[in-house]
Amino acid sequence: MEIKEIIRSLPLFSSLSDEDIAKTLESLKEEVYDKGEYIFMEGDPSEWLCIVKIGEVRIMKHSSTGKDIILDLFSPHEIFGGVAVFDKKPYPATAQAMEPKTVILKLPRKWLLSLIDRYPSMSSEAVKYLGSKLRDAHIMMKNLAVERVENRIAAVLMKLAEKAGEKDKNGTRLNMHLTRQDIAEMAGTTVETAIRVMSRFNKEDIVKSIEGRIVITDPKRLTEISGL
């Protein structure tokens, strides 16, 4: 998909005139990151709204104990870093490329805010974006605080299915390169526990690993476990 089509497909920019779309394209900065390379760090000034063009990105928090928690994952044509940009405060977490040659489109905050001043519909979309992020944060806090680990892992898989799921003959395929480490860090548990729970889900035919991808074969049962 061409960059112009990517921008047009995003609800935040759907109301822009052709002229402002052209100016937005001129303002974009395209950067390529290797696997494991940081796009921005927690505490960095939020100068850019980021869009995944190619690859996958994870947003994570580093704890004082050295344990990482993955807050979110982003696939092609998704926006990230927006909460800090709209709030005009430093990035609250770290963004890291998950694949070789991950390509990120970066839009300057000044240009984005100038567009929002002129397009009321962009303000509405920004509010929707912030609302969804707040809801996700509340769900994550609740899961980490009170839910059992299998419930948390099931909730992570359901969230990923909503974001990057594609139905095929086997079930709902998660189109992301996910390791058990990734799942553990999203669920706030250990790799060993994530492996054990995923193995049980596999034995109960709730999920399968097919061609290196997780496939949800029994979404109804997984939803029941997640409590969502």
Coordinates of N, CA and C in Angstrom, one line a residue:
M1 N 0.9 -1.2 0.0 CA 0.0 0.0 0.0 C 0.9 1.2 0.0
E2 N 0.6 2.2 -0.9 CA 1.3 3.5 -0.9 C 1.1 4.3 0.4
I3 N 2.1 5.1 0.7 CA 2.0 5.9 1.9 C 0.7 6.8 1.9
K4 N 0.4 7.4 0.8 CA -0.8 8.2 0.8 C -2.1 7.4 1.1
E5 N -2.1 6.1 0.7 CA -3.3 5.3 1.0 C -3.3 4.9 2.4
I6 N -2.1 4.7 3.0 CA -2.0 4.4 4.4 C -2.6 5.5 5.3
I7 N -2.1 6.7 4.9 CA -2.6 7.9 5.7 C -4.1 8.1 5.5
R8 N -4.6 7.9 4.3 CA -6.1 8.1 4.0 C -6.9 7.0 4.8
S9 N -6.3 5.8 5.0 CA -7.0 4.7 5.7 C -7.1 4.9 7.2
L10 N -6.4 5.8 7.7 CA -6.4 6.0 9.2 C -7.5 7.0 9.5
P11 N -8.4 6.6 10.4 CA -9.6 7.5 10.8 C -9.1 8.9 11.2
L12 N -8.0 9.0 11.8 CA -7.5 10.4 12.3 C -7.4 11.3 11.1
F13 N -7.0 10.8 10.0 CA -6.7 11.7 8.8 C -7.7 11.6 7.7
S14 N -8.8 10.9 7.9 CA -9.8 10.6 6.8 C -10.5 11.9 6.3
S15 N -10.6 12.9 7.2 CA -11.3 14.1 6.8 C -10.4 15.2 6.1
L16 N -9.1 14.9 6.0 CA -8.2 16.0 5.4 C -8.5 16.2 3.9
S17 N -8.3 17.4 3.5 CA -8.4 17.8 2.1 C -7.2 17.2 1.4
D18 N -7.3 17.1 0.0 CA -6.2 16.6 -0.8 C -4.9 17.4 -0.6
E19 N -5.1 18.7 -0.4 CA -4.0 19.6 -0.2 C -3.3 19.3 1.1
D20 N -4.0 19.1 2.2 CA -3.4 18.9 3.5 C -2.9 17.4 3.5
I21 N -3.4 16.5 2.8 CA -2.8 15.2 2.7 C -1.5 15.3 2.1
A22 N -1.4 16.1 1.0 CA -0.1 16.3 0.3 C 0.9 16.9 1.3
K23 N 0.5 17.9 2.0 CA 1.4 18.5 3.0 C 1.8 17.6 4.1
T24 N 0.9 16.7 4.5 CA 1.2 15.7 5.5 C 2.2 14.8 5.0
L25 N 2.1 14.3 3.8 CA 3.1 13.4 3.2 C 4.5 14.1 3.1
E26 N 4.5 15.4 2.8 CA 5.8 16.1 2.8 C 6.4 16.2 4.2
S27 N 5.6 16.2 5.2 CA 6.1 16.4 6.6 C 6.6 15.0 7.2
L28 N 6.1 13.9 6.6 CA 6.5 12.6 7.1 C 8.0 12.3 7.0
K29 N 8.5 11.7 8.0 CA 9.9 11.2 8.0 C 9.8 9.7 8.1
E30 N 10.5 9.0 7.1 CA 10.5 7.5 7.1 C 11.8 7.0 7.6
E31 N 11.7 6.1 8.6 CA 13.0 5.5 9.2 C 12.8 4.0 9.3
V32 N 14.0 3.3 9.1 CA 14.0 1.9 9.1 C 14.8 1.4 10.4
Y33 N 14.2 0.4 11.1 CA 14.8 -0.1 12.3 C 15.1 -1.6 12.2
D34 N 16.2 -2.0 12.8 CA 16.4 -3.4 12.9 C 15.7 -4.0 14.0
K35 N 15.6 -5.4 14.0 CA 14.9 -6.1 15.1 C 15.6 -5.8 16.4
G36 N 14.8 -5.4 17.4 CA 15.4 -5.0 18.8 C 15.8 -3.6 18.9
E37 N 15.8 -2.8 17.8 CA 16.2 -1.4 17.9 C 15.1 -0.6 18.5
Y38 N 15.5 0.4 19.3 CA 14.5 1.3 19.9 C 14.1 2.4 19.0
I39 N 12.8 2.6 18.9 CA 12.2 3.7 18.1 C 12.2 5.0 19.0
F40 N 11.8 4.8 20.2 CA 11.9 5.9 21.2 C 11.9 5.2 22.6
M41 N 12.5 6.0 23.5 CA 12.6 5.5 24.9 C 11.7 6.2 25.8
E42 N 11.3 5.5 26.9 CA 10.5 6.1 27.9 C 11.2 7.4 28.4
G43 N 10.4 8.5 28.5 CA 11.0 9.8 28.9 C 11.5 10.7 27.8
D44 N 11.6 10.1 26.6 CA 12.0 11.0 25.4 C 10.9 12.0 25.1
P45 N 11.3 13.2 24.6 CA 10.2 14.1 24.2 C 9.4 13.6 23.1
S46 N 8.1 13.8 23.2 CA 7.1 13.2 22.2 C 7.0 14.1 21.0
E47 N 8.0 14.1 20.2 CA 8.0 15.0 19.0 C 7.4 14.4 17.8
W48 N 7.1 13.1 17.8 CA 6.6 12.4 16.6 C 5.4 11.5 16.9
L49 N 4.4 11.5 16.1 CA 3.3 10.5 16.0 C 3.8 9.5 15.1
C50 N 3.8 8.2 15.5 CA 4.4 7.2 14.7 C 3.4 6.2 14.0
I51 N 3.7 5.8 12.8 CA 2.8 4.9 12.1 C 3.6 3.7 11.6
V52 N 3.2 2.5 11.8 CA 3.9 1.3 11.3 C 3.6 1.2 9.8
K53 N 4.6 1.2 9.0 CA 4.5 1.0 7.6 C 4.7 -0.5 7.2
I54 N 5.8 -1.0 7.8 CA 6.2 -2.4 7.6 C 6.8 -2.9 8.9
G55 N 6.4 -4.2 9.2 CA 6.9 -4.8 10.4 C 6.0 -4.7 11.6
E56 N 6.5 -4.9 12.8 CA 5.7 -4.9 14.0 C 6.5 -4.2 15.1
V57 N 5.8 -3.6 16.0 CA 6.4 -2.8 17.1 C 5.7 -3.2 18.4
R58 N 6.6 -3.2 19.5 CA 6.0 -3.4 20.8 C 6.3 -2.2 21.7
I59 N 5.3 -1.9 22.6 CA 5.4 -0.9 23.5 C 5.6 -1.5 24.9
M60 N 6.7 -1.1 25.6 CA 6.9 -1.8 26.9 C 7.5 -0.9 28.0
K61 N 7.3 -1.3 29.2 CA 7.8 -0.6 30.4 C 8.9 -1.4 31.0
H62 N 10.0 -0.7 31.4 CA 11.1 -1.4 32.1 C 10.8 -1.2 33.6
S63 N 10.9 -2.2 34.4 CA 10.7 -2.1 35.8 C 12.1 -2.0 36.5
S64 N 12.1 -1.6 37.8 CA 13.3 -1.5 38.5 C 14.0 -2.8 38.8
T65 N 13.2 -3.9 38.7 CA 13.8 -5.2 38.9 C 14.4 -5.8 37.6
G66 N 14.2 -5.1 36.5 CA 14.8 -5.5 35.2 C 13.8 -6.3 34.4
K67 N 12.6 -6.5 34.9 CA 11.5 -7.2 34.2 C 10.8 -6.3 33.3
D68 N 10.6 -6.7 32.0 CA 9.8 -5.9 31.1 C 8.4 -6.3 31.0
I69 N 7.5 -5.4 30.8 CA 6.1 -5.6 30.6 C 5.7 -5.0 29.3
I70 N 5.1 -5.9 28.4 CA 4.7 -5.4 27.1 C 3.3 -4.8 27.3
L71 N 3.1 -3.6 26.9 CA 1.8 -2.9 27.1 C 0.9 -3.1 25.8
D72 N 1.6 -3.1 24.7 CA 0.8 -3.2 23.4 C 1.7 -3.7 22.3
L73 N 1.1 -4.2 21.2 CA 1.8 -4.6 20.0 C 1.1 -3.9 18.8
F74 N 1.9 -3.5 17.8 CA 1.3 -2.8 16.7 C 1.8 -3.4 15.4
S75 N 0.8 -3.5 14.5 CA 1.0 -4.1 13.2 C 1.0 -3.0 12.1
P76 N 1.3 -3.3 10.8 CA 1.3 -2.3 9.8 C 0.0 -1.5 9.7
H77 N 0.2 -0.2 9.5 CA -0.9 0.8 9.4 C -1.6 1.1 10.7
E78 N -0.9 0.9 11.8 CA -1.4 1.3 13.1 C -0.6 2.5 13.6
I79 N -1.2 3.3 14.4 CA -0.6 4.5 15.0 C -0.1 4.1 16.4
F80 N 1.0 4.6 16.8 CA 1.5 4.5 18.2 C 2.2 5.8 18.7
G81 N 2.3 5.9 20.0 CA 2.9 7.1 20.5 C 1.9 8.3 20.6
G82 N 0.7 8.1 20.3 CA -0.3 9.2 20.2 C -0.6 9.8 21.5
V83 N -0.7 9.0 22.6 CA -1.1 9.5 23.9 C -0.2 10.6 24.3
A84 N 1.1 10.4 24.2 CA 2.1 11.4 24.7 C 2.0 12.6 23.8
V85 N 1.9 12.4 22.5 CA 1.9 13.5 21.5 C 0.7 14.4 21.8
F86 N -0.5 13.9 21.9 CA -1.7 14.7 22.2 C -1.6 15.4 23.6
D87 N -0.9 14.7 24.5 CA -0.8 15.3 25.9 C 0.4 16.3 26.0
K88 N 1.2 16.3 25.0 CA 2.4 17.1 25.0 C 3.4 16.8 26.1
K89 N 3.4 15.5 26.5 CA 4.3 15.1 27.6 C 5.3 14.0 27.0
P90 N 6.3 13.7 27.8 CA 7.3 12.7 27.3 C 6.6 11.3 27.1
Y91 N 7.2 10.5 26.2 CA 6.6 9.2 26.0 C 6.6 8.4 27.3
P92 N 5.5 7.8 27.7 CA 5.4 7.1 29.0 C 6.0 5.7 28.9
A93 N 6.4 5.2 27.7 CA 6.9 3.8 27.6 C 7.9 3.8 26.4
T94 N 8.5 2.7 26.2 CA 9.5 2.5 25.2 C 8.9 1.7 24.0
A95 N 9.3 2.1 22.8 CA 8.8 1.4 21.6 C 10.0 0.7 20.9
Q96 N 9.8 -0.5 20.6 CA 10.9 -1.4 20.1 C 10.5 -2.1 18.8
A97 N 11.3 -2.1 17.8 CA 11.0 -2.9 16.6 C 11.1 -4.4 16.9
M98 N 10.1 -5.2 16.3 CA 10.1 -6.6 16.6 C 10.6 -7.4 15.4
E99 N 10.8 -6.8 14.2 CA 11.2 -7.5 13.0 C 12.3 -6.7 12.3
P100 N 13.2 -7.5 11.6 CA 14.2 -6.8 10.8 C 13.6 -5.9 9.8
K101 N 14.2 -4.7 9.5 CA 13.7 -3.8 8.5 C 12.3 -3.3 8.8
T102 N 12.0 -3.0 10.1 CA 10.7 -2.4 10.4 C 10.7 -0.9 10.0
V103 N 9.7 -0.5 9.2 CA 9.7 0.8 8.6 C 8.6 1.6 9.4
I104 N 9.0 2.8 9.9 CA 8.1 3.6 10.7 C 8.0 5.0 10.0
L105 N 6.8 5.5 9.8 CA 6.5 6.8 9.3 C 6.3 7.7 10.6
K106 N 7.0 8.8 10.6 CA 7.0 9.7 11.8 C 6.5 11.1 11.3
L107 N 5.4 11.5 12.0 CA 4.8 12.8 11.7 C 5.1 13.8 12.8
P108 N 5.6 15.0 12.5 CA 5.9 15.9 13.6 C 4.7 16.4 14.4
R109 N 4.9 16.5 15.7 CA 3.8 16.9 16.5 C 3.2 18.2 16.2
K110 N 4.1 19.2 15.8 CA 3.6 20.5 15.5 C 2.6 20.5 14.3
W111 N 3.0 19.7 13.3 CA 2.1 19.7 12.1 C 0.8 19.0 12.5
L112 N 0.8 17.9 13.3 CA -0.4 17.2 13.7 C -1.3 18.1 14.4
L113 N -0.8 18.9 15.4 CA -1.6 19.7 16.2 C -2.2 20.9 15.4
S114 N -1.4 21.3 14.4 CA -2.0 22.4 13.5 C -3.2 21.9 12.7
L115 N -3.1 20.6 12.3 CA -4.2 20.0 11.6 C -5.5 19.9 12.5
I116 N -5.2 19.5 13.7 CA -6.3 19.3 14.7 C -7.0 20.6 15.0
D117 N -6.2 21.7 15.0 CA -6.8 23.0 15.2 C -7.8 23.4 14.1
R118 N -7.5 22.9 12.9 CA -8.3 23.3 11.7 C -9.4 22.3 11.3
Y119 N -9.3 21.1 11.9 CA -10.3 20.0 11.5 C -10.9 19.5 12.8
P120 N -12.2 20.0 13.1 CA -12.8 19.5 14.3 C -13.0 18.0 14.4
S121 N -13.2 17.3 13.2 CA -13.4 15.9 13.2 C -12.1 15.2 13.6
M122 N -11.0 15.8 13.5 CA -9.7 15.2 14.0 C -9.7 15.2 15.5
S123 N -10.3 16.2 16.1 CA -10.4 16.2 17.6 C -11.2 15.1 18.1
S124 N -12.3 14.8 17.4 CA -13.2 13.7 17.8 C -12.5 12.4 17.6
E125 N -11.7 12.2 16.6 CA -11.0 10.9 16.4 C -9.9 10.8 17.4
A126 N -9.3 11.9 17.8 CA -8.2 11.9 18.8 C -8.8 11.5 20.2
V127 N -10.0 12.0 20.5 CA -10.7 11.6 21.7 C -11.0 10.1 21.7
K128 N -11.5 9.6 20.6 CA -11.8 8.1 20.5 C -10.5 7.3 20.7
Y129 N -9.4 7.8 20.1 CA -8.1 7.1 20.2 C -7.7 7.1 21.7
L130 N -7.7 8.2 22.4 CA -7.3 8.3 23.8 C -8.3 7.5 24.7
G131 N -9.6 7.5 24.3 CA -10.5 6.7 25.1 C -10.2 5.2 25.0
S132 N -9.9 4.7 23.8 CA -9.6 3.3 23.6 C -8.3 2.9 24.4
K133 N -7.3 3.8 24.4 CA -6.1 3.5 25.1 C -6.3 3.5 26.6
L134 N -7.2 4.4 27.1 CA -7.5 4.4 28.5 C -8.3 3.1 28.9
R135 N -9.2 2.7 28.1 CA -9.9 1.5 28.3 C -9.0 0.3 28.4
D136 N -8.0 0.2 27.4 CA -7.1 -0.9 27.4 C -6.2 -0.9 28.7
A137 N -5.8 0.3 29.1 CA -5.0 0.4 30.3 C -5.8 -0.1 31.6
H138 N -7.1 0.3 31.6 CA -7.9 -0.2 32.8 C -8.0 -1.7 32.8
I139 N -8.2 -2.3 31.6 CA -8.4 -3.7 31.5 C -7.1 -4.4 31.9
M140 N -5.9 -3.9 31.4 CA -4.6 -4.5 31.8 C -4.4 -4.4 33.3
M141 N -4.7 -3.2 33.9 CA -4.5 -3.1 35.3 C -5.4 -4.1 36.1
K142 N -6.6 -4.2 35.7 CA -7.5 -5.2 36.4 C -7.0 -6.6 36.2
N143 N -6.6 -7.0 35.0 CA -6.1 -8.3 34.8 C -4.8 -8.6 35.7
L144 N -3.9 -7.7 35.7 CA -2.7 -7.9 36.4 C -2.9 -7.9 37.9
A145 N -4.0 -7.2 38.4 CA -4.2 -7.1 39.8 C -5.0 -8.3 40.4
V146 N -6.0 -8.8 39.6 CA -6.9 -9.8 40.2 C -7.1 -11.1 39.5
E147 N -6.7 -11.1 38.2 CA -7.0 -12.3 37.4 C -5.9 -13.3 37.5
R148 N -6.2 -14.6 37.4 CA -5.3 -15.7 37.4 C -4.5 -15.7 36.1
V149 N -3.3 -16.3 36.1 CA -2.5 -16.2 34.9 C -3.1 -16.7 33.7
E150 N -3.8 -17.8 33.7 CA -4.5 -18.4 32.5 C -5.5 -17.4 32.0
N151 N -6.2 -16.7 32.9 CA -7.2 -15.7 32.4 C -6.5 -14.5 31.7
R152 N -5.3 -14.1 32.3 CA -4.6 -13.0 31.7 C -4.0 -13.4 30.3
I153 N -3.5 -14.6 30.2 CA -3.0 -15.1 28.9 C -4.1 -15.2 27.9
A154 N -5.2 -15.7 28.3 CA -6.4 -15.8 27.4 C -6.8 -14.4 26.9
A155 N -6.8 -13.4 27.9 CA -7.2 -12.1 27.5 C -6.2 -11.5 26.5
V156 N -4.9 -11.7 26.7 CA -3.9 -11.2 25.8 C -4.2 -11.8 24.4
L157 N -4.5 -13.1 24.3 CA -4.7 -13.7 23.0 C -6.0 -13.2 22.3
M158 N -7.0 -12.9 23.1 CA -8.2 -12.4 22.5 C -8.0 -10.9 22.0
K159 N -7.2 -10.2 22.8 CA -6.9 -8.8 22.3 C -6.1 -8.8 21.0
L160 N -5.1 -9.7 20.9 CA -4.3 -9.8 19.7 C -5.2 -10.3 18.5
A161 N -6.2 -11.2 18.8 CA -7.0 -11.6 17.8 C -7.9 -10.5 17.2
E162 N -8.3 -9.6 18.1 CA -9.0 -8.4 17.7 C -8.2 -7.5 16.8
K163 N -6.9 -7.4 17.2 CA -6.0 -6.4 16.5 C -5.5 -7.0 15.2
A164 N -5.1 -8.3 15.3 CA -4.3 -8.8 14.1 C -4.8 -10.2 13.8
G165 N -6.0 -10.5 14.0 CA -6.6 -11.9 13.7 C -7.1 -12.0 12.3
E166 N -6.9 -13.1 11.7 CA -7.4 -13.4 10.3 C -8.0 -14.8 10.3
K167 N -9.3 -14.9 10.0 CA -9.9 -16.2 10.0 C -9.5 -17.0 8.8
D168 N -9.2 -18.3 9.0 CA -8.9 -19.2 7.9 C -9.6 -20.6 8.3
K169 N -9.3 -21.6 7.6 CA -9.9 -22.9 7.8 C -9.6 -23.5 9.2
N170 N -8.5 -23.1 9.8 CA -8.1 -23.7 11.1 C -8.7 -22.9 12.3
G171 N -9.1 -21.6 12.1 CA -9.6 -20.8 13.1 C -9.2 -19.3 12.9
T172 N -8.8 -18.6 14.0 CA -8.4 -17.3 13.9 C -6.9 -17.2 14.0
R173 N -6.2 -16.8 13.0 CA -4.7 -16.8 12.9 C -4.2 -15.5 13.3
L174 N -3.3 -15.4 14.3 CA -2.7 -14.2 14.7 C -1.5 -13.9 13.8
N175 N -1.6 -12.8 13.0 CA -0.6 -12.5 12.1 C 0.5 -11.6 12.7
M176 N 1.1 -12.1 13.7 CA 2.2 -11.5 14.4 C 3.3 -12.5 14.8
H177 N 4.5 -12.1 14.8 CA 5.6 -13.0 15.2 C 5.7 -13.0 16.7
L178 N 5.0 -13.9 17.4 CA 4.9 -13.9 18.8 C 5.7 -15.0 19.4
T179 N 6.5 -14.7 20.4 CA 7.3 -15.7 21.2 C 6.5 -15.9 22.5
R180 N 6.9 -17.0 23.2 CA 6.3 -17.2 24.5 C 6.8 -16.1 25.5
Q181 N 8.0 -15.5 25.2 CA 8.5 -14.4 26.0 C 7.6 -13.2 25.8
D182 N 7.1 -12.9 24.6 CA 6.2 -11.8 24.3 C 4.9 -12.0 25.1
I183 N 4.4 -13.2 25.0 CA 3.1 -13.5 25.7 C 3.3 -13.4 27.2
A184 N 4.4 -13.9 27.7 CA 4.6 -13.7 29.2 C 4.7 -12.3 29.6
E185 N 5.4 -11.5 28.8 CA 5.6 -10.0 29.2 C 4.3 -9.3 29.0
M186 N 3.4 -9.7 28.1 CA 2.1 -9.0 28.0 C 1.2 -9.4 29.2
A187 N 1.3 -10.7 29.7 CA 0.5 -11.2 30.7 C 1.0 -10.9 32.1
G188 N 2.3 -10.4 32.2 CA 2.9 -10.2 33.5 C 3.2 -11.4 34.2
T189 N 3.8 -12.4 33.5 CA 4.1 -13.7 34.2 C 5.5 -14.1 33.7
T190 N 5.9 -15.3 34.1 CA 7.2 -15.8 33.6 C 7.1 -16.6 32.3
V191 N 8.2 -16.7 31.6 CA 8.2 -17.5 30.4 C 7.8 -18.9 30.6
E192 N 8.2 -19.5 31.7 CA 7.9 -20.9 32.1 C 6.4 -21.1 32.3
T193 N 5.8 -20.1 32.9 CA 4.4 -20.2 33.2 C 3.6 -20.0 31.9
A194 N 4.1 -19.1 31.0 CA 3.4 -18.9 29.7 C 3.5 -20.2 28.9
I195 N 4.6 -20.8 28.9 CA 4.8 -22.1 28.1 C 3.8 -23.1 28.7
R196 N 3.7 -23.2 30.0 CA 2.9 -24.2 30.6 C 1.4 -24.0 30.2
V197 N 0.9 -22.7 30.3 CA -0.5 -22.4 30.0 C -0.7 -22.6 28.5
M198 N 0.2 -22.2 27.7 CA -0.1 -22.3 26.2 C -0.1 -23.8 25.9
S199 N 0.7 -24.6 26.5 CA 0.7 -26.1 26.3 C -0.6 -26.7 26.7
R200 N -1.2 -26.2 27.8 CA -2.5 -26.7 28.2 C -3.6 -26.3 27.2
F201 N -3.5 -25.0 26.8 CA -4.5 -24.6 25.8 C -4.3 -25.4 24.5
N202 N -3.1 -25.8 24.2 CA -2.9 -26.6 22.9 C -3.5 -28.0 23.1
K203 N -3.3 -28.6 24.3 CA -3.8 -30.0 24.5 C -5.3 -30.0 24.6
E204 N -5.9 -28.8 25.0 CA -7.4 -28.8 25.1 C -8.0 -28.3 23.7
D205 N -7.1 -28.1 22.7 CA -7.5 -27.7 21.4 C -8.2 -26.3 21.4
I206 N -7.7 -25.4 22.2 CA -8.1 -24.1 22.3 C -7.3 -23.2 21.3
V207 N -6.0 -23.5 21.3 CA -5.1 -22.8 20.4 C -4.2 -23.9 19.8
K208 N -3.6 -23.5 18.6 CA -2.6 -24.4 17.9 C -1.5 -23.5 17.4
S209 N -0.4 -24.1 17.2 CA 0.7 -23.4 16.5 C 0.9 -24.0 15.1
I210 N 0.6 -23.2 14.1 CA 0.6 -23.7 12.7 C 1.5 -22.7 11.9
E211 N 2.5 -23.3 11.3 CA 3.5 -22.6 10.5 C 4.0 -21.3 11.2
G212 N 4.3 -21.5 12.4 CA 5.0 -20.4 13.2 C 4.0 -19.4 13.7
R213 N 2.7 -19.6 13.5 CA 1.7 -18.6 14.0 C 0.8 -19.2 15.0
I214 N 0.3 -18.5 16.0 CA -0.7 -18.9 16.9 C -2.1 -18.9 16.2
V215 N -2.8 -20.0 16.3 CA -4.2 -20.0 15.7 C -5.1 -20.3 16.8
I216 N -6.1 -19.5 17.0 CA -7.2 -19.7 18.0 C -8.2 -20.6 17.4
T217 N -8.3 -21.9 17.9 CA -9.2 -22.8 17.3 C -10.6 -22.9 18.0
D218 N -10.6 -22.4 19.3 CA -11.9 -22.4 20.0 C -12.0 -21.1 20.7
P219 N -12.5 -20.1 19.9 CA -12.6 -18.7 20.5 C -13.6 -18.6 21.6
K220 N -14.7 -19.4 21.5 CA -15.7 -19.3 22.6 C -15.1 -19.7 23.9
R221 N -14.4 -20.8 23.9 CA -13.7 -21.3 25.2 C -12.7 -20.3 25.7
L222 N -11.9 -19.7 24.7 CA -10.9 -18.8 25.1 C -11.5 -17.5 25.7
T223 N -12.6 -17.1 25.1 CA -13.4 -15.9 25.7 C -13.9 -16.2 27.1
E224 N -14.4 -17.4 27.3 CA -14.9 -17.8 28.7 C -13.7 -17.7 29.7
I225 N -12.5 -18.3 29.3 CA -11.4 -18.2 30.2 C -10.9 -16.8 30.5
S226 N -10.9 -16.0 29.4 CA -10.4 -14.6 29.6 C -11.4 -13.8 30.5
G227 N -12.6 -14.1 30.5 CA -13.6 -13.3 31.2 C -14.0 -12.0 30.6
L228 N -13.6 -11.8 29.3 CA -13.9 -10.6 28.6 C -15.4 -10.6 28.1

